[in-house]
Coordinates of C-alpha atoms and ligand atoms in Angstrom, one line a residue:
M198 CA 65.3 101.4 -53.1
Q199 CA 66.4 98.1 -51.7
K200 CA 67.4 95.4 -54.2
H201 CA 66.7 91.7 -53.5
E202 CA 67.1 88.4 -55.2
F203 CA 64.3 86.0 -55.5
R204 CA 64.6 82.7 -53.6
T205 CA 65.8 79.7 -55.5
E206 CA 62.5 78.0 -55.9
T207 CA 60.9 81.3 -56.9
K208 CA 63.5 81.6 -59.6
K209 CA 62.7 78.1 -60.8
L210 CA 59.0 79.0 -61.0
L211 CA 59.7 82.2 -62.8
D212 CA 61.8 80.3 -65.3
I213 CA 58.9 78.0 -66.0
V214 CA 56.4 80.7 -66.2
V215 CA 58.5 82.8 -68.5
H216 CA 59.8 80.0 -70.7
S217 CA 57.3 77.2 -70.9
L218 CA 53.9 78.2 -69.6
Y219 CA 52.8 80.5 -72.4
S220 CA 50.2 78.1 -73.8
K221 CA 48.0 79.0 -70.7
K222 CA 49.0 82.6 -70.4
D223 CA 45.5 84.0 -70.2
I224 CA 45.1 82.5 -66.7
F225 CA 47.2 85.3 -65.3
L226 CA 44.1 87.5 -65.0
R227 CA 42.2 84.8 -63.2
E228 CA 45.1 84.5 -60.8
L229 CA 45.4 88.2 -60.0
I230 CA 41.6 88.6 -59.7
S231 CA 41.6 85.7 -57.3
N232 CA 44.4 87.3 -55.2
S233 CA 42.3 90.4 -55.0
S234 CA 39.2 88.5 -54.1
D235 CA 41.2 86.7 -51.4
A236 CA 42.5 90.0 -50.1
I237 CA 39.0 91.3 -49.8
N238 CA 37.9 88.1 -48.1
K239 CA 40.7 88.4 -45.6
L240 CA 39.7 91.9 -44.7
R241 CA 36.1 91.0 -44.3
F242 CA 37.1 88.1 -42.1
L243 CA 39.2 90.4 -40.0
A244 CA 36.4 92.9 -39.7
L245 CA 34.3 90.2 -38.0
T246 CA 36.5 90.5 -34.9
E247 CA 38.2 93.9 -35.1
D248 CA 36.6 97.3 -35.1
N249 CA 37.3 100.2 -37.5
V250 CA 38.8 97.9 -40.1
V251 CA 36.2 98.7 -42.7
S252 CA 33.4 101.2 -42.7
S253 CA 29.8 100.1 -42.8
N254 CA 29.2 101.3 -46.3
E255 CA 32.3 99.8 -47.8
N256 CA 32.1 99.1 -51.5
F257 CA 34.4 96.2 -52.2
N258 CA 35.6 96.2 -55.7
I259 CA 38.2 94.9 -58.1
E260 CA 39.0 97.3 -60.9
I261 CA 40.8 96.5 -64.2
I262 CA 42.4 99.5 -65.9
P263 CA 43.9 99.1 -69.3
D264 CA 46.1 102.0 -70.4
R265 CA 46.9 101.8 -74.1
D266 CA 49.3 104.8 -74.0
K267 CA 51.5 103.4 -71.3
N268 CA 50.9 99.8 -72.4
T269 CA 50.0 98.8 -68.8
L270 CA 47.2 96.7 -67.4
T271 CA 46.4 97.5 -63.7
I272 CA 44.4 95.3 -61.4
K273 CA 43.3 97.2 -58.4
D274 CA 41.5 96.2 -55.2
N275 CA 40.5 97.6 -51.9
G276 CA 41.3 94.4 -50.0
I277 CA 43.6 93.9 -47.0
G278 CA 46.7 95.3 -48.7
M279 CA 50.3 94.5 -47.7
T280 CA 52.9 96.2 -45.5
R281 CA 56.5 96.4 -46.5
D282 CA 57.4 93.2 -44.6
E283 CA 54.5 91.4 -46.0
I284 CA 55.2 92.3 -49.6
D285 CA 58.8 91.2 -49.1
I286 CA 57.7 87.8 -47.9
N287 CA 54.6 87.3 -50.1
L288 CA 56.0 88.4 -53.4
G289 CA 59.6 87.3 -52.9
T290 CA 58.9 83.7 -52.0
I291 CA 56.3 81.2 -53.1
A292 CA 53.5 81.3 -50.7
R293 CA 51.8 78.1 -51.7
S294 CA 53.5 75.2 -50.0
G295 CA 52.0 72.8 -52.4
T296 CA 53.6 74.6 -55.3
R297 CA 56.9 74.8 -53.5
N298 CA 57.0 71.1 -52.7
Y299 CA 55.9 70.3 -56.2
L300 CA 58.6 72.4 -57.8
E301 CA 61.3 70.9 -55.5
G302 CA 60.5 67.4 -56.6
L303 CA 60.6 68.3 -60.3
S304 CA 63.2 66.7 -62.6
Q305 CA 64.3 68.0 -66.0
S306 CA 62.0 65.5 -67.8
D307 CA 59.0 66.6 -65.8
L308 CA 59.4 70.1 -67.0
K309 CA 58.1 69.1 -70.4
E310 CA 54.8 68.0 -68.9
L311 CA 54.6 71.0 -66.7
P312 CA 52.9 73.6 -68.7
D313 CA 49.7 71.6 -68.7
L314 CA 49.9 70.6 -65.1
I315 CA 50.9 73.9 -63.6
G316 CA 48.3 75.8 -65.5
K317 CA 45.7 73.6 -63.8
F318 CA 46.6 74.4 -60.2
G319 CA 47.6 78.0 -60.7
V320 CA 50.9 79.7 -60.3
G321 CA 49.5 82.8 -58.6
F322 CA 51.0 86.2 -58.8
Y323 CA 54.0 85.0 -60.9
S324 CA 51.9 83.9 -63.8
A325 CA 51.7 87.6 -64.7
F326 CA 55.3 87.3 -65.9
M327 CA 53.9 85.3 -68.9
V328 CA 52.5 88.5 -70.3
A329 CA 54.5 91.3 -68.6
D330 CA 58.2 91.9 -68.6
K331 CA 58.0 94.3 -65.7
I332 CA 55.5 94.3 -62.8
E333 CA 55.0 97.0 -60.2
V334 CA 52.9 96.6 -57.1
R335 CA 51.6 99.5 -55.0
S336 CA 50.0 98.5 -51.8
K337 CA 48.9 99.8 -48.4
G338 CA 47.9 97.7 -45.4
F339 CA 44.5 98.2 -43.5
K340 CA 45.9 99.8 -40.4
P341 CA 45.6 103.6 -40.4
D342 CA 49.3 104.2 -39.8
D343 CA 50.5 101.6 -42.4
K344 CA 52.7 103.2 -45.0
G345 CA 52.4 102.8 -48.7
V346 CA 54.8 100.4 -50.3
F347 CA 56.1 99.9 -53.8
W348 CA 57.5 96.7 -55.2
T349 CA 58.9 96.3 -58.7
S350 CA 60.5 93.5 -60.5
N351 CA 62.2 93.1 -63.8
V352 CA 62.2 89.5 -64.6
D353 CA 65.4 89.5 -66.6
D354 CA 67.8 89.5 -63.6
Y355 CA 65.6 87.7 -61.1
T356 CA 65.7 90.7 -58.7
Y357 CA 63.0 92.9 -57.2
E358 CA 63.1 96.2 -55.3
V359 CA 61.0 97.5 -52.5
S360 CA 60.5 101.1 -51.3
E361 CA 58.1 103.3 -49.5
I362 CA 55.7 105.5 -51.3
D363 CA 52.8 107.8 -50.6
K364 CA 49.6 105.9 -50.9
T365 CA 46.6 106.8 -48.8
D366 CA 44.0 104.3 -49.9
R367 CA 44.0 100.8 -48.5
G368 CA 44.5 97.9 -50.9
T369 CA 46.8 96.8 -53.8
E370 CA 47.4 97.8 -57.3
V371 CA 49.3 95.4 -59.6
I372 CA 50.6 97.2 -62.7
L373 CA 51.6 95.0 -65.6
H374 CA 53.9 96.4 -68.2
L375 CA 52.8 94.2 -71.0
K376 CA 55.3 92.5 -73.4
E377 CA 55.2 93.9 -76.9
S378 CA 53.4 90.7 -78.1
E379 CA 50.7 90.8 -75.4
K380 CA 48.9 94.1 -76.2
E381 CA 45.7 92.2 -76.9
F382 CA 45.2 92.1 -73.1
L383 CA 44.5 95.9 -73.2
E384 CA 41.4 95.4 -75.3
D385 CA 38.1 95.8 -73.5
W386 CA 36.6 92.8 -75.3
K387 CA 39.5 90.6 -74.4
I388 CA 39.4 91.6 -70.7
S389 CA 35.6 91.1 -70.6
E390 CA 35.9 87.7 -72.3
L391 CA 38.5 86.5 -69.8
V392 CA 36.6 87.7 -66.8
K393 CA 33.5 86.0 -68.2
K394 CA 35.4 82.8 -68.8
Y395 CA 37.3 82.5 -65.6
S396 CA 36.0 84.9 -63.0
D397 CA 32.3 85.4 -63.7
F398 CA 31.2 84.1 -60.3
V399 CA 33.7 86.0 -58.2
E400 CA 31.8 87.3 -55.2
Y401 CA 32.8 91.0 -55.7
P402 CA 32.1 93.2 -58.6
I403 CA 34.9 93.3 -61.2
T404 CA 34.7 96.6 -63.1
L405 CA 36.4 97.5 -66.3
N406 CA 37.6 101.1 -66.4
T407 CA 37.5 102.0 -70.1
G408 CA 38.6 105.6 -69.6
K409 CA 35.1 106.8 -70.2
E410 CA 33.2 104.7 -67.8
K411 CA 33.5 102.0 -65.2
K412 CA 31.3 99.0 -66.0
K413 CA 30.8 95.8 -64.1
I414 CA 31.8 92.8 -66.2
N415 CA 31.1 89.8 -64.0
S416 CA 27.7 88.4 -63.0
Q417 CA 28.8 87.8 -59.4
K418 CA 26.1 85.2 -59.1
A419 CA 27.2 82.1 -57.4
L420 CA 24.1 80.2 -58.2
W421 CA 25.3 77.1 -56.4
Q422 CA 25.6 79.0 -53.2
M423 CA 22.1 80.3 -53.4
K424 CA 19.1 78.5 -51.8
K425 CA 17.4 76.2 -54.2
D426 CA 14.0 77.8 -53.8
E427 CA 15.5 81.2 -54.6
I428 CA 16.6 80.1 -58.0
E429 CA 14.3 80.1 -61.0
K430 CA 14.4 77.3 -63.5
K431 CA 15.4 79.7 -66.2
E432 CA 18.4 80.8 -64.1
Y433 CA 19.5 77.2 -63.8
D434 CA 19.0 76.7 -67.5
D435 CA 21.0 79.8 -68.5
F436 CA 23.8 78.9 -66.1
Y437 CA 24.0 75.4 -67.6
K438 CA 24.0 76.7 -71.2
S439 CA 26.7 79.3 -70.5
M440 CA 28.8 76.7 -68.9
T441 CA 28.5 73.9 -71.4
F442 CA 27.7 75.7 -74.7
D443 CA 24.8 73.3 -75.0
F444 CA 21.7 75.1 -76.5
K445 CA 19.2 72.7 -75.0
D446 CA 17.9 73.0 -71.4
P447 CA 19.3 70.4 -69.1
L448 CA 17.1 67.4 -68.2
S449 CA 17.7 67.8 -64.6
V450 CA 19.6 69.7 -61.9
V451 CA 21.1 68.2 -58.8
H452 CA 21.8 70.9 -56.2
Y453 CA 22.7 70.3 -52.6
K454 CA 24.9 71.1 -49.8
A455 CA 26.7 68.4 -47.9
E456 CA 27.2 69.2 -44.2
G457 CA 29.5 67.5 -41.7
T458 CA 33.2 66.9 -41.6
N459 CA 33.4 67.4 -45.4
E460 CA 31.4 70.4 -46.4
F461 CA 30.7 71.2 -49.9
T462 CA 28.1 72.4 -52.3
A463 CA 27.4 70.7 -55.5
L464 CA 25.4 71.9 -58.5
A465 CA 25.3 69.3 -61.3
F466 CA 23.4 69.2 -64.5
I467 CA 22.2 66.2 -66.4
P468 CA 21.9 67.0 -70.1
S469 CA 18.8 66.0 -72.1
E470 CA 20.5 65.2 -75.4
K471 CA 23.8 65.2 -77.1
P472 CA 24.0 68.4 -79.1
P473 CA 23.5 67.3 -82.7
F474 CA 26.1 69.7 -84.2
T475 CA 29.0 68.5 -82.3
F476 CA 30.7 65.3 -81.3
F477 CA 30.0 64.7 -77.7
E478 CA 33.7 64.6 -76.9
D479 CA 33.8 68.3 -77.8
M480 CA 31.0 69.3 -75.4
K481 CA 32.3 71.2 -72.5
S482 CA 31.0 68.8 -69.9
G483 CA 32.6 67.8 -66.7
M484 CA 32.7 69.4 -63.3
N485 CA 34.4 72.6 -62.2
L486 CA 36.0 72.6 -58.8
Y487 CA 35.8 75.8 -56.8
I488 CA 37.5 76.2 -53.5
N489 CA 36.0 79.1 -51.6
R490 CA 34.4 80.5 -54.8
I491 CA 37.6 80.4 -56.8
Q492 CA 37.8 78.1 -59.7
V493 CA 40.7 75.7 -59.4
L494 CA 39.8 73.1 -62.0
S495 CA 37.6 73.4 -65.0
H496 CA 35.7 70.8 -67.0
S497 CA 37.5 68.2 -65.0
E498 CA 36.9 64.5 -65.3
E499 CA 38.5 63.8 -62.0
L500 CA 35.5 64.9 -60.0
L501 CA 33.1 62.2 -61.2
P502 CA 33.8 58.8 -62.7
H503 CA 34.4 58.6 -66.4
Y504 CA 31.0 57.1 -67.1
L505 CA 29.3 60.2 -65.8
K506 CA 31.2 62.5 -68.1
F507 CA 28.0 63.9 -69.6
V508 CA 27.3 65.6 -66.3
S509 CA 28.5 69.2 -65.9
G510 CA 28.5 71.5 -63.0
I511 CA 30.3 72.9 -60.0
I512 CA 31.6 71.6 -56.7
D513 CA 32.5 74.2 -54.2
S514 CA 34.4 73.2 -51.2
S515 CA 36.0 75.1 -48.4
D516 CA 37.7 72.1 -47.0
L517 CA 40.2 71.5 -49.8
P518 CA 43.6 73.1 -50.2
L519 CA 43.7 75.7 -53.0
N520 CA 47.0 74.5 -54.4
I521 CA 45.6 71.2 -55.6
S522 CA 47.0 69.6 -58.7
R523 CA 45.6 66.8 -60.7
E524 CA 47.9 64.2 -59.1
M525 CA 47.1 65.4 -55.7
L526 CA 43.4 65.4 -56.6
Q527 CA 43.3 61.7 -57.3
E528 CA 44.7 61.0 -53.9
N529 CA 42.8 63.5 -51.8
R530 CA 40.6 61.7 -49.5
K531 CA 38.1 64.5 -49.1
L532 CA 37.7 64.8 -52.8
M533 CA 37.2 61.1 -53.2
Q534 CA 34.3 61.3 -50.7
I535 CA 32.9 64.2 -52.7
K536 CA 33.1 62.2 -55.9
Q537 CA 31.4 59.2 -54.3
N538 CA 28.7 61.3 -52.7
L539 CA 28.0 63.2 -55.9
T540 CA 28.0 60.0 -58.0
K541 CA 25.3 58.5 -55.6
K542 CA 23.2 61.6 -55.9
I543 CA 23.3 61.7 -59.7
L544 CA 22.4 58.0 -59.9
G545 CA 19.6 58.7 -57.5
E546 CA 18.4 61.6 -59.6
L547 CA 18.4 59.4 -62.7
E548 CA 16.5 56.8 -60.8
S549 CA 13.7 59.3 -60.0
I550 CA 13.6 60.7 -63.5
K551 CA 13.2 57.1 -64.7
K552 CA 10.3 56.6 -62.3
E553 CA 8.6 59.9 -62.7
R554 CA 9.3 61.0 -66.3
L555 CA 9.9 57.8 -68.2
D556 CA 9.4 59.4 -71.7
R557 CA 12.1 61.9 -71.0
Y558 CA 14.3 59.2 -69.5
V559 CA 13.9 57.1 -72.6
K560 CA 15.2 60.0 -74.7
F561 CA 18.1 60.5 -72.3
F562 CA 18.9 56.8 -72.4
E563 CA 19.0 56.8 -76.2
N564 CA 21.7 59.4 -75.9
F565 CA 23.6 58.4 -72.8
G566 CA 22.6 54.9 -72.0
N567 CA 25.9 53.5 -73.2
Y568 CA 27.7 55.5 -70.6
L569 CA 25.5 53.9 -67.9
K570 CA 26.4 50.5 -69.3
E571 CA 30.0 51.4 -69.2
G572 CA 29.4 52.3 -65.6
A573 CA 27.9 49.0 -64.7
V574 CA 31.0 47.4 -66.1
Q575 CA 33.5 49.7 -64.3
D576 CA 31.9 50.7 -61.1
A577 CA 31.5 47.6 -59.0
S578 CA 30.4 49.6 -56.0
N579 CA 27.4 51.1 -57.8
R580 CA 26.8 48.2 -60.2
E581 CA 23.4 47.2 -58.9
K582 CA 22.1 50.7 -59.1
L583 CA 23.5 51.2 -62.6
L584 CA 22.1 47.9 -63.8
E585 CA 18.7 49.1 -62.5
L586 CA 19.0 52.3 -64.6
L587 CA 19.2 50.3 -67.8
I588 CA 16.1 49.9 -69.9
F589 CA 15.4 47.1 -72.3
H590 CA 12.9 45.9 -74.8
S591 CA 11.5 42.5 -73.9
S592 CA 9.3 39.7 -75.1
S593 CA 6.6 40.8 -72.7
S594 CA 6.5 44.5 -73.7
Q595 CA 5.2 46.2 -76.8
P596 CA 7.8 47.3 -79.3
H597 CA 7.9 50.9 -78.1
E598 CA 7.8 49.9 -74.4
F599 CA 10.7 49.3 -72.1
T600 CA 11.3 47.2 -69.0
D601 CA 14.1 47.0 -66.6
L602 CA 15.7 44.5 -64.3
I603 CA 13.6 45.5 -61.3
Q604 CA 10.4 44.8 -63.2
Y605 CA 11.8 41.8 -64.9
T606 CA 12.9 40.1 -61.7
S607 CA 9.7 41.0 -59.8
S608 CA 7.6 39.2 -62.4
M609 CA 9.8 36.1 -62.8
L610 CA 8.2 32.7 -62.7
K611 CA 8.3 30.8 -59.5
D612 CA 11.3 28.6 -60.1
Q613 CA 13.1 30.9 -62.5
K614 CA 16.7 31.3 -61.5
E615 CA 18.1 33.1 -64.5
I616 CA 17.5 36.3 -66.5
Y617 CA 16.9 35.2 -70.0
Y618 CA 18.1 37.4 -72.8
L619 CA 18.6 37.4 -76.5
V620 CA 21.0 39.5 -78.5
A621 CA 19.7 40.8 -81.8
E622 CA 20.5 43.6 -84.2
S623 CA 16.9 45.0 -84.1
D624 CA 13.9 44.8 -82.0
D625 CA 12.0 43.2 -84.9
L626 CA 14.6 40.5 -85.4
A627 CA 14.5 39.8 -81.7
R628 CA 10.7 39.5 -81.6
K629 CA 10.6 37.1 -84.4
S630 CA 13.6 35.0 -83.4
P631 CA 12.5 31.3 -83.2
V632 CA 15.0 30.6 -80.4
Q633 CA 12.7 31.9 -77.7
E634 CA 9.5 30.0 -78.7
M635 CA 9.6 27.3 -76.0
L636 CA 10.5 29.7 -73.2
K637 CA 7.9 32.2 -74.3
S638 CA 5.2 29.6 -74.4
K639 CA 6.0 28.6 -70.9
G640 CA 5.6 32.2 -69.8
F641 CA 9.2 33.3 -69.4
E642 CA 10.1 36.8 -70.3
I643 CA 13.1 37.4 -72.5
L644 CA 15.1 40.6 -72.6
Y645 CA 16.2 41.8 -76.0
L646 CA 19.8 43.1 -75.9
E647 CA 21.9 45.1 -78.3
P648 CA 24.9 43.4 -79.9
G649 CA 28.2 44.6 -78.8
I650 CA 27.9 46.9 -75.8
D651 CA 25.2 44.8 -74.1
E652 CA 27.3 41.6 -74.6
L653 CA 30.3 43.2 -73.1
L654 CA 28.1 44.4 -70.2
I655 CA 26.9 40.9 -69.4
Q656 CA 30.4 39.5 -69.7
N657 CA 31.6 41.9 -67.0
A658 CA 28.5 42.1 -64.9
P659 CA 27.2 38.5 -65.3
Q660 CA 24.7 38.8 -62.4
Y661 CA 22.0 41.1 -61.1
K662 CA 21.2 40.4 -57.4
N663 CA 21.4 36.6 -57.3
Y664 CA 20.3 36.1 -60.8
E665 CA 22.7 35.1 -63.6
F666 CA 22.1 36.3 -67.1
C667 CA 21.4 33.5 -69.5
N668 CA 21.8 33.8 -73.3
I669 CA 19.0 31.8 -74.7
A670 CA 20.7 31.5 -78.1
E671 CA 23.4 29.4 -76.5
E672 CA 23.3 25.7 -76.1
H673 CA 22.7 24.6 -72.6
D674 CA 23.6 21.6 -70.5
S675 CA 20.3 19.8 -70.3
Q676 CA 20.3 19.3 -74.1
K677 CA 22.9 16.6 -73.7
E678 CA 20.7 14.4 -71.6
E679 CA 18.1 14.3 -74.3
N680 CA 20.4 12.1 -76.4
A681 CA 18.5 9.1 -75.0
S682 CA 15.1 10.3 -76.1
E683 CA 12.9 8.6 -78.7
D684 CA 13.3 11.5 -81.1
F685 CA 17.0 11.1 -80.9
T686 CA 16.8 7.5 -82.1
R687 CA 14.5 8.5 -84.9
F688 CA 16.7 11.3 -86.1
K689 CA 20.1 9.8 -85.5
G690 CA 20.9 8.9 -89.1
F691 CA 19.3 12.1 -90.4
I692 CA 21.4 14.2 -88.1
E693 CA 24.6 12.4 -89.1
W694 CA 23.7 13.0 -92.8
A695 CA 22.9 16.7 -92.2
K696 CA 26.1 17.3 -90.3
D697 CA 28.0 15.9 -93.3
V698 CA 26.1 18.0 -95.8
L699 CA 26.7 21.2 -93.8
K700 CA 30.1 20.3 -92.4
D701 CA 31.8 23.4 -93.7
D702 CA 29.2 25.7 -92.1
V703 CA 28.1 24.3 -88.8
K704 CA 29.7 23.3 -85.6
D705 CA 27.0 20.7 -84.9
V706 CA 23.5 19.7 -85.8
K707 CA 21.2 18.9 -82.9
L708 CA 17.6 18.3 -81.9
S709 CA 16.3 21.4 -80.3
D710 CA 14.2 21.9 -77.2
K711 CA 14.0 25.7 -77.8
L712 CA 11.5 25.5 -80.6
L713 CA 7.8 25.2 -80.6
E714 CA 6.6 25.9 -84.2
S715 CA 9.6 26.8 -86.3
P716 CA 11.5 24.1 -88.0
A717 CA 15.0 25.2 -87.0
C718 CA 17.2 27.9 -85.4
L719 CA 20.8 28.6 -84.8
T720 CA 22.6 28.7 -81.4
R721 CA 26.1 29.2 -80.4
E722 CA 28.4 27.4 -78.0
K723 CA 28.2 28.5 -74.4
G724 CA 30.3 31.6 -73.7
S725 CA 30.9 32.5 -77.4
Y726 CA 30.3 35.9 -78.9
S727 CA 27.1 36.5 -80.8
F728 CA 27.5 36.6 -84.5
N729 CA 27.0 40.4 -84.4
L730 CA 29.8 41.0 -82.0
E731 CA 32.0 38.5 -83.7
K732 CA 31.5 40.3 -87.0
A733 CA 32.3 43.7 -85.4
L734 CA 35.5 42.2 -83.9
R735 CA 36.5 40.6 -87.1
D736 CA 36.1 43.9 -88.9
I737 CA 38.7 45.3 -86.5
N738 CA 40.9 42.2 -86.5
K739 CA 40.7 39.9 -89.5
G740 CA 42.8 37.3 -87.6
I741 CA 39.9 36.3 -85.3
P742 CA 38.6 33.0 -86.6
A743 CA 34.9 32.9 -87.6
S744 CA 33.0 30.6 -85.3
K745 CA 30.3 28.2 -86.7
P746 CA 26.8 28.0 -85.3
I747 CA 25.0 25.0 -84.0
F748 CA 22.0 24.1 -86.2
E749 CA 19.1 23.1 -84.1
I750 CA 16.1 21.3 -85.6
N751 CA 12.7 20.8 -84.2
P752 CA 11.7 17.1 -84.2
K753 CA 8.0 18.0 -83.8
N754 CA 7.9 20.2 -86.8
K755 CA 6.2 19.1 -90.0
I756 CA 8.8 20.3 -92.4
I757 CA 11.6 18.5 -90.4
N758 CA 9.5 15.3 -90.4
N759 CA 9.0 15.6 -94.2
L760 CA 12.7 15.9 -94.6
L761 CA 13.2 12.9 -92.4
N762 CA 10.8 10.9 -94.7
M763 CA 12.6 12.1 -97.8
F764 CA 15.9 11.1 -96.2
E765 CA 14.6 7.6 -95.3
K766 CA 13.4 7.1 -98.9
D767 CA 16.4 8.5 -100.8
R768 CA 19.2 10.3 -99.0
S769 CA 20.9 11.3 -102.2
S770 CA 17.9 13.2 -103.5
L771 CA 18.8 16.7 -104.8
K772 CA 15.6 18.1 -103.4
L773 CA 16.4 16.9 -99.9
N774 CA 19.8 18.5 -100.1
Q775 CA 18.4 21.8 -101.4
S776 CA 15.8 21.8 -98.7
L777 CA 18.3 21.4 -96.0
S778 CA 20.5 24.1 -97.5
L779 CA 17.6 26.5 -97.8
L780 CA 16.5 25.9 -94.2
F781 CA 20.0 26.6 -92.9
D782 CA 20.2 29.8 -94.9
L783 CA 16.8 30.9 -93.6
S784 CA 18.0 30.3 -90.1
L785 CA 21.1 32.5 -90.8
M786 CA 18.8 35.2 -92.0
Q787 CA 16.6 35.0 -88.9
E788 CA 19.7 35.6 -86.8
G789 CA 20.5 38.7 -88.9
S790 CA 23.2 37.2 -91.0
D791 CA 23.3 36.8 -94.8
P792 CA 22.8 33.5 -96.6
R793 CA 26.1 31.8 -97.2
D794 CA 26.0 32.1 -101.0
V795 CA 23.3 34.5 -102.3
P796 CA 23.2 33.3 -105.9
K797 CA 23.0 29.7 -104.8
F798 CA 20.3 30.6 -102.3
A799 CA 18.3 32.3 -105.0
D800 CA 18.6 29.3 -107.3
N801 CA 17.5 26.9 -104.6
L802 CA 14.5 29.1 -103.8
L803 CA 13.5 29.5 -107.5
S804 CA 13.7 25.8 -108.2
F805 CA 11.4 25.3 -105.2
M806 CA 8.9 27.8 -106.5
S807 CA 8.8 26.3 -109.9
Ligands
ADP1000 P1 48.8 82.6 -53.4 O1 47.7 83.5 -53.8 O2 48.5 81.2 -53.8 O3 49.1 82.7 -51.9 P2 50.5 84.3 -55.0 O4 51.9 84.1 -55.5 O5 49.5 84.6 -56.0 O6 50.1 83.0 -54.1 O7 50.5 85.4 -53.9 C1 51.4 85.4 -52.8 C2 50.8 86.2 -51.7 O8 50.9 87.6 -51.9 C3 49.4 85.9 -51.3 O9 49.2 84.8 -50.5 C4 49.0 87.2 -50.6 O10 49.3 87.1 -49.2 C5 49.8 88.2 -51.2 N1 49.0 88.9 -52.3 C6 49.0 88.7 -53.6 N2 48.1 89.6 -54.2 C7 47.6 90.3 -53.2 C8 46.6 91.4 -53.2 N3 46.0 91.8 -54.3 N4 46.3 91.9 -52.0 C9 46.9 91.5 -50.9 N5 47.8 90.5 -50.8 C10 48.2 89.9 -52.0

């Protein structure tokens, strides 16, 4: 036997694997299986150009053999195998240049972060040292006269030995002498579980040799690599469910192959609902990245923008380097293209669901609409498309119906330059809000938006196409010009008086041009939060000052004119004062707020009724 020392960077990796990576230790099986699958791939590739490498009836196979007596776990393949020289190079040094560079650049403080990172991009063969204190490899190359070779390493002293052995069959056996604490990996159920979890779609059969029988424990089905018309809906559904743990069928499947300089296959699922039993955050959504059928990232949020985190699926690329880490991912140009391309496809799919299956879309939107709103805020490059995916109630639709910005803008009045909207807690409050009376009577449509998220949306995406969004419950510039009107002269004194009475509660009192029938309404200063959003913000931060509304009154309204008469007769009348108070409180209630002082409001009302 010849004794060797591992190279410096290999020692460093071994150190990490043995001492800090244990939280991810079960990935070792994935790594060894993927090496075996690579080895078979290499042989098959070779066989394309060389004769007599494999026979025509070759059964490629990866076998897992637990031996509870010897406490060993063997992973055996009939792939390309290794010669003595190859084994020396391959297992004595770190093959992956990415891993090597990465390790060389590591500082002491990085090491703390490492377990998580390194587990993501794989540590290959050496990961087996997380569970084994001794590893033996028996291998034989594919050439008929290749000799069998034996490699063994005891991790304690960072050395390994190589020697020749008798081995006649081609391929590699990796024999792990499990640590005392890792005997669990000898259990059939545990092995099956890990294979199902990490290697289910490996192209070659993985068999478990239980001593009594050999049974296949992976499905081998790479659904995403099959042709779309060869896949049944049920297969897609099952695949989705096993991947996400969702128990509902997905709403839709996006499955395509991108050709050209950046080739990849994508299979992505759009869920129909959030599972009711769990918080969405727990759902196993996100995309898995496969490079040449080997999973390198699972449930990753890097492969799609954050706002599409409800999408799950697989990207399989043959153009990406296998040793990709999270950091490298974010900078990889090919992956960015994949991300952009898939994002567009998913938005396109949502668009067609919205067109063709609106009822299903509405349900989807109730669950995930807020993510699309987040997208419209974040993703400037897809903003228009995302805005078009939003659905709203509006003054022109029935309570259960929806409209969208495409429809809204196509049925705008001739000179309309803005998209009118109103923020209200409920559809009912919105429909009955007096603020919209004048606009509605002129034939304008008003979108009804939700407090909070919709307001943040409009703040960040203030335009759709060339149309600005306009909050109709805000004062607008033209109101100032009306100060010269006849009504203004008539109501000047009354307004001064009302301002004085309500001085603690209002910012201003004004004549309104928004009202048709109602006596009064509340508006806010331009650019301010709606009362709902302000309330939500103040719940979080008490320091935010409460803003006061503008009290707008309708000079054409009978009640208002009665009040004016009363005012002109006797401005100190208690009844006049109570009426104004009551009117203001009612306006608060129409906006969705509470009256300022409920007992006083009740007293006022009762005294009127008597
Ligand atoms: P990686 O798989 O990323 O190259 P590993 O450390 O896992 O890194 O393996 C190092 C090398 O050892 C591989 O590149 C391959 O050449 C060789 N090797 C590992 N396992 C096998 C196997 N089962 N059959 C043939 N060669 C193998």
